[in-house]
Structure formats: C-alpha cells, structure tokens
CSV table of C-alpha atoms and ligand atoms in Angstrom, one decimal:
chain,number,residue,atom,x,y,z
A,1,MET,CA,-71.2,208.7,244.8
A,2,LYS,CA,-69.7,210.4,241.7
A,3,ASN,CA,-70.1,214.1,240.8
A,4,GLY,CA,-72.7,214.3,243.5
A,5,ARG,CA,-74.9,211.7,241.7
A,6,ALA,CA,-75.6,208.3,243.2
A,7,GLU,CA,-74.5,205.3,241.1
A,8,LYS,CA,-76.6,202.3,240.2
A,9,ILE,CA,-76.2,199.4,242.8
A,10,LEU,CA,-77.3,195.8,242.3
A,11,VAL,CA,-78.2,193.5,245.2
A,12,THR,CA,-78.4,189.8,244.6
A,13,GLY,CA,-80.3,187.6,247.0
A,14,ALA,CA,-82.3,190.7,247.9
A,15,ASN,CA,-85.3,188.7,249.3
A,16,GLY,CA,-83.3,187.1,252.0
A,17,GLN,CA,-82.9,187.7,255.7
A,18,LEU,CA,-80.1,190.2,255.3
A,19,GLY,CA,-80.7,191.2,251.6
A,20,SER,CA,-84.2,192.5,252.3
A,21,VAL,CA,-83.0,194.8,255.1
A,22,LEU,CA,-79.9,195.9,253.3
A,23,THR,CA,-81.8,196.7,250.2
A,24,ARG,CA,-84.1,199.0,252.2
A,25,SER,CA,-81.1,200.7,253.9
A,26,LEU,CA,-79.4,201.2,250.5
A,27,GLN,CA,-82.7,202.7,249.1
A,28,GLY,CA,-82.8,205.1,252.1
A,29,LYS,CA,-79.2,206.1,251.6
A,30,TYR,CA,-79.0,206.4,247.8
A,31,GLY,CA,-82.7,206.7,246.6
A,32,LYS,CA,-85.0,204.0,245.4
A,33,GLU,CA,-84.2,204.8,241.7
A,34,HIS,CA,-80.6,203.8,242.3
A,35,ILE,CA,-81.0,200.4,243.8
A,36,ILE,CA,-81.8,197.3,241.7
A,37,ALA,CA,-82.9,194.4,243.9
A,38,SER,CA,-82.7,190.9,242.5
A,39,ASP,CA,-83.4,187.3,243.5
A,40,LEU,CA,-84.3,183.9,242.2
A,41,ARG,CA,-87.9,184.4,243.4
A,42,PRO,CA,-90.1,187.4,242.8
A,43,ALA,CA,-90.2,189.9,245.7
A,44,GLU,CA,-93.4,190.2,247.7
A,45,HIS,CA,-94.7,193.7,248.7
A,46,PHE,CA,-91.5,195.3,247.4
A,47,ASP,CA,-91.3,199.0,246.6
A,48,GLY,CA,-88.5,199.7,244.1
A,49,ILE,CA,-86.8,198.3,241.1
A,50,PHE,CA,-86.7,194.5,241.0
A,51,GLU,CA,-85.1,192.0,238.5
A,52,LEU,CA,-85.4,188.2,238.6
A,53,ILE,CA,-81.8,187.0,238.4
A,54,ASP,CA,-80.4,183.5,239.0
A,55,ALA,CA,-76.9,184.5,239.9
A,56,THR,CA,-75.6,181.2,238.6
A,57,ASP,CA,-76.8,182.4,235.1
A,58,GLY,CA,-73.9,184.6,234.0
A,59,PRO,CA,-75.5,186.0,230.8
A,60,ASN,CA,-78.7,186.9,232.7
A,61,LEU,CA,-76.6,188.7,235.3
A,62,GLU,CA,-74.4,190.4,232.7
A,63,GLU,CA,-77.5,191.7,230.8
A,64,VAL,CA,-78.9,193.4,233.9
A,65,VAL,CA,-75.5,194.8,234.9
A,66,ARG,CA,-75.1,196.3,231.4
A,67,SER,CA,-78.6,197.6,231.0
A,68,TYR,CA,-78.5,199.6,234.3
A,69,GLY,CA,-74.8,200.5,234.1
A,70,ILE,CA,-74.3,199.0,237.5
A,71,LYS,CA,-71.3,200.3,239.4
A,72,GLN,CA,-71.6,198.4,242.7
A,73,ILE,CA,-72.8,194.9,243.5
A,74,TYR,CA,-73.8,193.6,247.0
A,75,HIS,CA,-73.7,189.8,246.3
A,76,LEU,CA,-75.9,188.2,249.0
A,77,ALA,CA,-77.3,185.2,247.1
A,78,ALA,CA,-76.1,181.9,248.6
A,79,ILE,CA,-77.3,178.7,250.2
A,80,LEU,CA,-76.5,178.8,253.9
A,81,SER,CA,-74.9,176.2,256.2
A,82,ALA,CA,-77.7,174.0,257.4
A,83,ASN,CA,-79.6,173.8,254.2
A,84,GLY,CA,-76.3,173.5,252.4
A,85,GLU,CA,-75.4,170.2,254.1
A,86,LYS,CA,-78.6,168.6,252.7
A,87,ASP,CA,-76.9,168.8,249.2
A,88,PRO,CA,-73.3,169.7,249.6
A,89,LEU,CA,-72.3,169.5,246.0
A,90,ARG,CA,-75.2,171.7,244.9
A,91,THR,CA,-74.3,174.2,247.6
A,92,TRP,CA,-70.7,174.4,246.3
A,93,GLU,CA,-71.9,174.7,242.7
A,94,VAL,CA,-74.5,177.5,243.4
A,95,ASN,CA,-72.3,179.5,245.8
A,96,MET,CA,-69.1,179.3,243.8
A,97,LYS,CA,-70.7,179.7,240.4
A,98,ALA,CA,-72.8,182.7,241.5
A,99,TRP,CA,-69.8,184.4,243.1
A,100,LEU,CA,-67.5,183.8,240.1
A,101,ASN,CA,-70.2,185.2,237.8
A,102,VAL,CA,-70.4,188.3,239.9
A,103,LEU,CA,-66.6,188.8,239.9
A,104,GLU,CA,-66.2,188.1,236.2
A,105,VAL,CA,-69.2,190.2,235.1
A,106,SER,CA,-67.9,193.0,237.3
A,107,ARG,CA,-64.4,192.9,235.8
A,108,ARG,CA,-65.8,192.9,232.2
A,109,ASN,CA,-68.4,195.7,232.7
A,110,GLY,CA,-66.7,198.4,234.7
A,111,VAL,CA,-68.3,197.6,238.1
A,112,GLU,CA,-66.1,199.4,240.6
A,113,LYS,CA,-67.0,198.0,244.0
A,114,VAL,CA,-68.3,194.6,245.1
A,115,PHE,CA,-69.4,193.3,248.5
A,116,PHE,CA,-69.0,189.6,249.5
A,117,PRO,CA,-70.6,188.4,252.7
A,118,SER,CA,-68.4,185.8,254.3
A,119,SER,CA,-69.2,184.0,257.6
A,120,ILE,CA,-67.8,182.6,260.8
A,121,ALA,CA,-68.4,179.3,259.0
A,122,VAL,CA,-65.0,179.7,257.3
A,123,PHE,CA,-63.4,178.6,260.6
A,124,GLY,CA,-63.0,174.9,261.6
A,125,GLU,CA,-61.4,172.7,264.2
A,126,SER,CA,-57.9,174.2,263.7
A,127,ALA,CA,-58.8,177.7,264.7
A,128,PRO,CA,-58.9,178.8,268.3
A,129,ARG,CA,-62.6,178.8,269.3
A,130,ILE,CA,-62.2,181.7,271.7
A,131,ASP,CA,-61.3,185.2,270.3
A,132,THR,CA,-60.7,183.6,266.9
A,133,PRO,CA,-58.2,185.9,265.1
A,134,ASN,CA,-58.8,187.3,261.6
A,135,ASN,CA,-55.8,185.3,260.3
A,136,ALA,CA,-56.6,182.0,261.9
A,137,TYR,CA,-56.1,178.8,259.8
A,138,LEU,CA,-59.2,178.0,257.8
A,139,ASP,CA,-60.4,174.4,257.6
A,140,PRO,CA,-64.2,174.7,257.3
A,141,ALA,CA,-66.2,171.5,257.9
A,142,THR,CA,-69.2,172.4,255.8
A,143,SER,CA,-69.8,172.8,252.1
A,144,TYR,CA,-71.1,176.4,252.8
A,145,GLY,CA,-67.9,177.2,254.9
A,146,MET,CA,-65.7,175.9,252.1
A,147,SER,CA,-67.5,178.0,249.6
A,148,LYS,CA,-67.1,181.1,251.7
A,149,ALA,CA,-63.4,180.4,252.4
A,150,ALA,CA,-62.7,179.9,248.7
A,151,GLY,CA,-64.9,182.9,247.9
A,152,GLU,CA,-62.8,185.1,250.1
A,153,ASN,CA,-59.7,184.1,248.2
A,154,TRP,CA,-61.3,184.7,244.8
A,155,GLY,CA,-62.3,188.1,246.0
A,156,GLN,CA,-58.7,188.9,246.9
A,157,TYR,CA,-57.5,187.5,243.6
A,158,TYR,CA,-59.8,189.8,241.6
A,159,PHE,CA,-58.5,192.7,243.7
A,160,THR,CA,-54.8,191.9,243.2
A,161,GLN,CA,-55.1,190.8,239.5
A,162,TYR,CA,-57.6,193.3,238.2
A,163,GLY,CA,-57.9,196.0,240.8
A,164,LEU,CA,-61.6,195.2,241.4
A,165,ASP,CA,-62.5,196.8,244.8
A,166,VAL,CA,-63.8,193.7,246.5
A,167,ARG,CA,-64.7,194.1,250.2
A,168,SER,CA,-65.9,191.5,252.6
A,169,LEU,CA,-67.1,190.8,256.2
A,170,ARG,CA,-67.3,187.6,258.1
A,171,TYR,CA,-70.7,188.0,259.7
A,172,PRO,CA,-71.6,186.1,262.9
A,173,GLY,CA,-75.2,184.8,263.1
A,174,VAL,CA,-77.5,187.7,262.3
A,175,ILE,CA,-80.5,188.4,264.5
A,176,GLY,CA,-83.2,190.7,263.4
A,177,TYR,CA,-87.0,191.2,263.7
A,178,GLN,CA,-87.4,192.5,260.1
A,179,SER,CA,-87.0,189.2,258.2
A,180,SER,CA,-86.9,185.4,258.6
A,181,PRO,CA,-83.6,183.5,258.4
A,182,GLY,CA,-83.0,181.2,255.4
A,183,GLY,CA,-81.6,177.9,256.6
A,184,GLY,CA,-78.5,178.5,258.7
A,185,THR,CA,-77.2,177.0,261.9
A,186,THR,CA,-77.7,180.3,263.9
A,187,ASP,CA,-81.4,180.5,262.8
A,188,TYR,CA,-82.5,179.4,266.3
A,189,ALA,CA,-81.6,182.7,267.7
A,190,VAL,CA,-84.2,184.5,265.6
A,191,GLU,CA,-86.9,181.8,265.9
A,192,ILE,CA,-86.7,181.8,269.7
A,193,TYR,CA,-87.9,185.4,269.9
A,194,HIS,CA,-90.8,184.7,267.6
A,195,LYS,CA,-91.9,181.8,269.8
A,196,ALA,CA,-91.5,183.8,273.0
A,197,VAL,CA,-93.6,186.6,271.8
A,198,ARG,CA,-96.3,184.2,270.5
A,199,LYS,CA,-96.3,182.4,273.8
A,200,GLU,CA,-95.4,179.1,272.2
A,201,PRO,CA,-92.9,176.6,273.5
A,202,PHE,CA,-89.6,176.5,271.6
A,203,ARG,CA,-87.7,173.4,270.5
A,204,CYS,CA,-84.0,174.3,270.3
A,205,PHE,CA,-81.9,172.4,267.7
A,206,LEU,CA,-78.7,173.2,269.5
A,207,ASP,CA,-77.5,172.1,272.9
A,208,ARG,CA,-78.1,174.6,275.7
A,209,ASN,CA,-74.5,175.5,276.2
A,210,THR,CA,-73.4,176.0,272.6
A,211,VAL,CA,-71.9,179.5,272.5
A,212,LEU,CA,-71.8,181.1,269.0
A,213,PRO,CA,-70.9,184.6,267.8
A,214,MET,CA,-74.0,186.7,266.9
A,215,ILE,CA,-74.7,190.2,265.7
A,216,PHE,CA,-77.9,192.3,265.7
A,217,MET,CA,-79.2,193.2,262.2
A,218,ASP,CA,-78.7,196.9,262.7
A,219,ASP,CA,-75.0,196.4,263.6
A,220,ALA,CA,-74.6,194.0,260.6
A,221,ILE,CA,-76.1,196.5,258.2
A,222,ARG,CA,-74.1,199.4,259.7
A,223,ALA,CA,-70.9,197.4,259.4
A,224,THR,CA,-71.6,196.7,255.8
A,225,LEU,CA,-72.3,200.3,254.9
A,226,GLU,CA,-69.2,201.5,256.9
A,227,LEU,CA,-67.0,199.0,255.2
A,228,MET,CA,-68.2,200.0,251.8
A,229,ASP,CA,-67.9,203.7,252.5
A,230,ALA,CA,-64.3,203.5,253.9
A,231,PRO,CA,-61.5,205.0,251.8
A,232,ARG,CA,-60.0,202.4,249.4
A,233,GLU,CA,-56.6,202.7,251.0
A,234,ASN,CA,-57.9,201.9,254.5
A,235,ILE,CA,-59.0,198.4,253.4
A,236,LYS,CA,-56.0,196.4,254.2
A,237,ILE,CA,-57.6,192.9,254.2
A,238,ARG,CA,-59.0,191.8,250.9
A,239,THR,CA,-60.0,188.3,252.0
A,240,SER,CA,-62.5,189.2,254.7
A,241,TYR,CA,-62.8,191.1,258.0
A,242,ASN,CA,-64.0,189.4,261.2
A,243,ILE,CA,-66.7,191.5,262.8
A,244,ALA,CA,-67.8,190.7,266.4
A,245,GLY,CA,-71.2,191.6,267.8
A,246,THR,CA,-71.8,189.6,270.9
A,247,SER,CA,-71.7,185.8,271.9
A,248,PHE,CA,-74.2,183.7,273.7
A,249,SER,CA,-75.6,180.2,274.2
A,250,PRO,CA,-79.2,179.1,273.9
A,251,SER,CA,-79.5,178.9,277.7
A,252,GLU,CA,-78.2,182.5,278.0
A,253,VAL,CA,-80.7,183.8,275.4
A,254,VAL,CA,-83.5,181.9,277.2
A,255,ALA,CA,-82.5,183.5,280.5
A,256,SER,CA,-82.5,186.9,278.9
A,257,ILE,CA,-86.0,186.3,277.4
A,258,ARG,CA,-87.3,185.0,280.7
A,259,GLU,CA,-86.5,188.3,282.3
A,260,VAL,CA,-89.3,189.7,280.2
A,261,CYS,CA,-91.4,186.6,279.5
A,262,PRO,CA,-91.0,184.4,282.7
A,263,GLU,CA,-93.3,181.7,281.5
A,264,PHE,CA,-91.3,181.0,278.3
A,265,GLU,CA,-90.8,177.2,277.8
A,266,VAL,CA,-87.9,175.6,276.0
A,267,ARG,CA,-87.0,172.0,275.1
A,268,TYR,CA,-83.6,171.0,273.8
A,269,ALA,CA,-83.4,168.4,271.0
A,270,SER,CA,-80.2,168.9,269.1
A,271,ASP,CA,-79.8,167.6,265.5
A,272,TYR,CA,-77.2,167.7,262.8
A,273,ARG,CA,-76.8,171.5,263.2
A,274,GLN,CA,-75.2,170.9,266.6
A,275,ASP,CA,-72.3,169.2,264.8
A,276,ILE,CA,-71.9,172.3,262.6
A,277,ALA,CA,-72.0,174.7,265.5
A,278,ALA,CA,-69.6,172.6,267.6
A,279,LYS,CA,-66.8,173.4,265.1
A,280,TRP,CA,-67.5,177.1,264.8
A,281,PRO,CA,-65.9,179.8,267.0
A,282,MET,CA,-67.5,180.9,270.3
A,283,GLY,CA,-66.3,184.4,269.8
A,284,ILE,CA,-64.3,186.2,267.1
A,285,GLU,CA,-61.6,188.9,267.5
A,286,ASP,CA,-62.1,191.9,265.3
A,287,THR,CA,-59.2,194.3,265.9
A,288,PRO,CA,-58.3,194.7,262.2
A,289,ALA,CA,-61.9,195.9,261.4
A,290,SER,CA,-61.8,198.5,264.2
A,291,ARG,CA,-58.3,199.5,263.3
A,292,ASP,CA,-58.8,199.9,259.5
A,293,TRP,CA,-62.3,201.3,259.3
A,294,GLY,CA,-63.5,202.0,262.9
A,295,TRP,CA,-65.8,199.0,263.5
A,296,LYS,CA,-67.6,199.0,266.9
A,297,PRO,CA,-70.8,197.0,267.7
A,298,GLU,CA,-73.6,198.6,269.7
A,299,TYR,CA,-75.8,195.7,270.6
A,300,ASP,CA,-75.2,193.2,273.5
A,301,LEU,CA,-77.6,190.3,274.4
A,302,SER,CA,-79.8,192.3,276.7
A,303,LYS,CA,-80.3,195.1,274.2
A,304,ILE,CA,-81.0,192.6,271.4
A,305,THR,CA,-83.7,190.9,273.6
A,306,ARG,CA,-85.3,194.3,274.5
A,307,VAL,CA,-85.5,195.4,270.9
A,308,MET,CA,-86.5,192.0,269.4
A,309,ILE,CA,-89.4,191.6,271.9
A,310,GLN,CA,-90.6,195.1,271.5
A,311,LYS,CA,-90.5,195.0,267.7
A,312,LEU,CA,-92.0,191.5,267.4
A,313,GLU,CA,-94.8,192.4,269.9
A,314,ASP,CA,-95.7,195.3,267.6
A,315,LYS,CA,-95.6,192.9,264.6
A,316,TYR,CA,-97.8,190.3,266.2
A,317,ALA,CA,-100.0,192.7,268.1
A,318,ASP,CA,-103.1,192.2,266.0
A,319,ALA,CA,-102.9,188.4,266.4
A,320,LEU,CA,-102.4,188.5,270.2
A,321,LEU,CA,-105.1,188.6,272.7
A,322,SER,CA,-103.1,190.6,275.3
A,323,GLY,CA,-102.5,193.5,272.8
A,324,PRO,CA,-99.3,195.4,272.3
A,325,GLY,CA,-96.9,195.9,275.2
A,326,ARG,CA,-98.6,193.1,277.3
A,327,ILE,CA,-97.5,189.9,275.5
A,328,CYS,CA,-95.7,188.0,278.3
B,1,LIG,P1,-81.0,184.0,253.0
B,1,LIG,O1,-81.0,182.5,252.8
B,1,LIG,O2,-82.1,184.5,253.9
B,1,LIG,O3,-81.2,184.7,251.6
B,1,LIG,C1,-80.5,184.3,250.5
B,1,LIG,C2,-81.2,184.7,249.2
B,1,LIG,O4,-80.5,184.3,248.1
B,1,LIG,C3,-82.6,184.1,249.1
B,1,LIG,O5,-83.6,185.1,249.0
B,1,LIG,C4,-82.5,183.2,247.9
B,1,LIG,O6,-83.7,183.1,247.1
B,1,LIG,C5,-81.4,183.9,247.1
B,1,LIG,N1,-80.7,182.9,246.2
B,1,LIG,C6,-80.3,181.7,246.5
B,1,LIG,N2,-79.7,181.2,245.4
B,1,LIG,C7,-79.7,182.2,244.4
B,1,LIG,C8,-79.3,182.3,243.1
B,1,LIG,N3,-78.7,181.2,242.5
B,1,LIG,N4,-79.5,183.4,242.4
B,1,LIG,C9,-80.2,184.5,243.0
B,1,LIG,N5,-80.6,184.4,244.3
B,1,LIG,C10,-80.4,183.3,245.0
B,1,LIG,O7,-79.6,184.4,253.4
B,1,LIG,P2,-79.2,185.7,254.3
B,1,LIG,O8,-79.3,185.4,255.7
B,1,LIG,O9,-79.9,186.9,253.8
B,1,LIG,O10,-77.6,185.9,253.9
B,1,LIG,C11,-77.2,186.7,252.9
B,1,LIG,C12,-75.7,186.5,252.7
B,1,LIG,O11,-75.0,186.7,253.9
B,1,LIG,C13,-75.4,185.1,252.3
B,1,LIG,O12,-74.3,185.1,251.4
B,1,LIG,C14,-74.9,184.4,253.6
B,1,LIG,O13,-74.0,183.4,253.4
B,1,LIG,C15,-74.3,185.6,254.3
B,1,LIG,N6,-74.3,185.4,255.8
B,1,LIG,C16,-75.5,185.5,256.4
B,1,LIG,C17,-75.5,185.3,257.8
B,1,LIG,C18,-76.8,185.3,258.6
B,1,LIG,O14,-76.8,185.0,259.8
B,1,LIG,N7,-77.9,185.6,258.0
B,1,LIG,C19,-74.3,185.1,258.5
B,1,LIG,C20,-73.1,185.1,257.8
B,1,LIG,C21,-73.1,185.3,256.4
B,2,LIG,C1,-75.5,180.2,259.0
B,2,LIG,O1,-75.8,179.8,260.2
B,2,LIG,O2,-75.3,179.4,258.1
B,2,LIG,C2,-75.3,181.6,258.8
B,2,LIG,C3,-73.9,182.0,259.0
B,2,LIG,C4,-73.3,182.2,260.4
B,2,LIG,O3,-73.1,182.0,258.1
B,2,LIG,N1,-76.1,182.3,259.8
C-alpha cells in the first residue's frame, strides 16, 4: 500500500491449487481491480483481471508487468514433485526459467516485492528428518526439489545484489477443500477427503506409516500474507523460511476420517512417490518464522478433518443421496 492506494499485484500460476485461493484472498484484501491473475491456461469461472502468461516467456511477462505497472509478484507457477519426475529436465527448465524471468523482469521494471514458494522438497537425505531446522544441509533428490533449492539462492542473490525484496516460504504439503492439487507427492492428503465424502474407496500411493509435514490451506495463505506484510527489516532469512503446520501419516489421516466416516475403505499401493516422500522431512522446525514475523499455525489434523469433511459435504451435497450433513 502506497499513499493509501493499493498497488498492482501479479500472480503467476493463478489457476493452481494454491494460486487460485491466494488470488481470491489478495482480491479480498486489495480489491479485484488491483490483482492481475495469470496462468498458462485460461481461467474458468474467474471474476477479475486475467492474463495468459507463460512465465518461461520473458518478453510476454515483461509486457504485462510494464503495462499494468506491477509492484508485487507472487510467483506460483511451477511443475511439482511427482509430475516433475516424469520429465526431470523439463521440470528444471520450466521452474528455473520462469523464476529467473520473474526476478530479472522485476529488477528491470521497478517491481518492489516478490514472493517465491519453496517447499519441504528442498531437504534430502542429509537433513534430520525430525524437526528439520531451517538451516539444514540441502541435498534434494528430485528435479523439483533442486529447482526450489536453487531458486531460494537466486532469490537471496537478487536481494543482496539488487535490493529486490524477495521473500519465501517452504510450504509443507497443502491441504484445502477449495481447489485440486496439481501433481505433488502430498496430493494424497487432499484426494483422500474427496473419496471419503463421496463414499468411495481410496487407493493410497504412499505407505501407511509415511509421516510428512502438512499445512491447511487457510494457514498457508495466512502465512504468505503475514510474511509479505512484515516490515522489511524483520525478514532476516532471504533464502526461505520453514513453516510448520502439522505432521501425519496416511494411517493417521484415515483414523481421523473414520471418526466421522467409520465405513471409509483404504487400500495401500505405493508407487514411485513413496521414494520421494521417504527422503523428505517428517516434521520441520520453524522457530525463525515465529521469531521474525510471528508465524503460528492454527490447524491440527482433527481440525483439518472436521473442516475438510464439512466443506466437501457442502460441495458434493447435490450429488449425494444422503444430503448435506449426512454423508457418512
Ligand atoms: P499447481 O500445480 O496446482 O499449480 C501450478 C500452476 O502453474 C498451474 O495452474 C499451471 O498451469 C501453472 N504453470 C505451470 N507452468 C507454467 C508456466 N510456464 N507459466 C505459467 N503458469 C504455469 O501448484 P500449487 O499447488 O498451486 O503450487 C503453487 C506453488 O507453491 C508452486 O510453486 C509449488 O511448488 C509451491 N508449493 C506448493 C505446495 C502444495 O502442497 N500445493 C507445497 C510446497 C510448495
Ligand atoms: C509436492 O508434493 O510436490 C508439493 C510440495 C510439498 O512441494 N505438495
């Protein structure tokens, strides 16, 4: 906000799981006329300003940034971990090229603040898997994780070399009822709720005891906005901040769902995504985020389950025989 007037903000990857919810939150906070949503694909049922941008196309990105006089960019466009392993070189190419375009276009065109979503995927076998500290050694095992680790360092580089106010969070797996996940290793933890509410059996692609860090969408969005609102001098970490939400395994989420839907059926059939998950932390330590800008999560597993089931029951109510509130 400058002189009481909201600045123009660009969101890349705005059609995605996080991007679609973040865009609506930004519209609510700053006004629809100040938010420019963008993605590779046209947006469906979107109310607001939308531009088709392939973030790997620097001139296209620069033209939009100039024409709207963009002052902040939330760069969410990326290929995620599981899809990323199907074509690792393309994942590196897309994720790195898009991010370097965002940084360079920002530097050249007076963009003041940039958000980069990193991930627990930056950690690999050398980091402690329990309470992984912010400054643990990074040896990611996926192309996606390598692009996020390199991306964090590029963000820090543009901050130290050019003073660009780059801020970043390492999100755990994000769970929300508002949107569908886009090809990650933690996607099971969203799909499982949809299956439970639709009374369909769930085939889990991770082993039952694989504990991973997770965060509820509302916490993830609030963390993003709180980080971006914090005074510049409070941001001591310019690579990326760990943020913890909660941690659980597939069997724990199943138990939590069965408290509400006792008939829920699950079969375990792990695939290549189990190998990715096995090298990620089980829980991350986020003291720097709470110390520097006051981060505190609000959702644990039982609260996530309660809200997911309630909201998805509402969503599917028309299609379900038992009607709202009586799904299980
Ligand atoms: P998603 O896959 O749901 O959405 C990504 C969006 O980016 C898609 O709409 C896709 O069309 C778009 N996109 C891909 N390539 C593009 C390009 N070249 N130009 C423009 N748009 C392009 O992902 P998400 O879950 O919304 O994640 C958003 C960001 O947050 C990503 O950077 C991701 O790495 C990060 N993140 C997500 C999670 C999570 O659990 N969702 C966890 C950690 C980090
Ligand atoms: C993925 O599984 O790829 C994402 C992430 C944790 O970065 N959800």
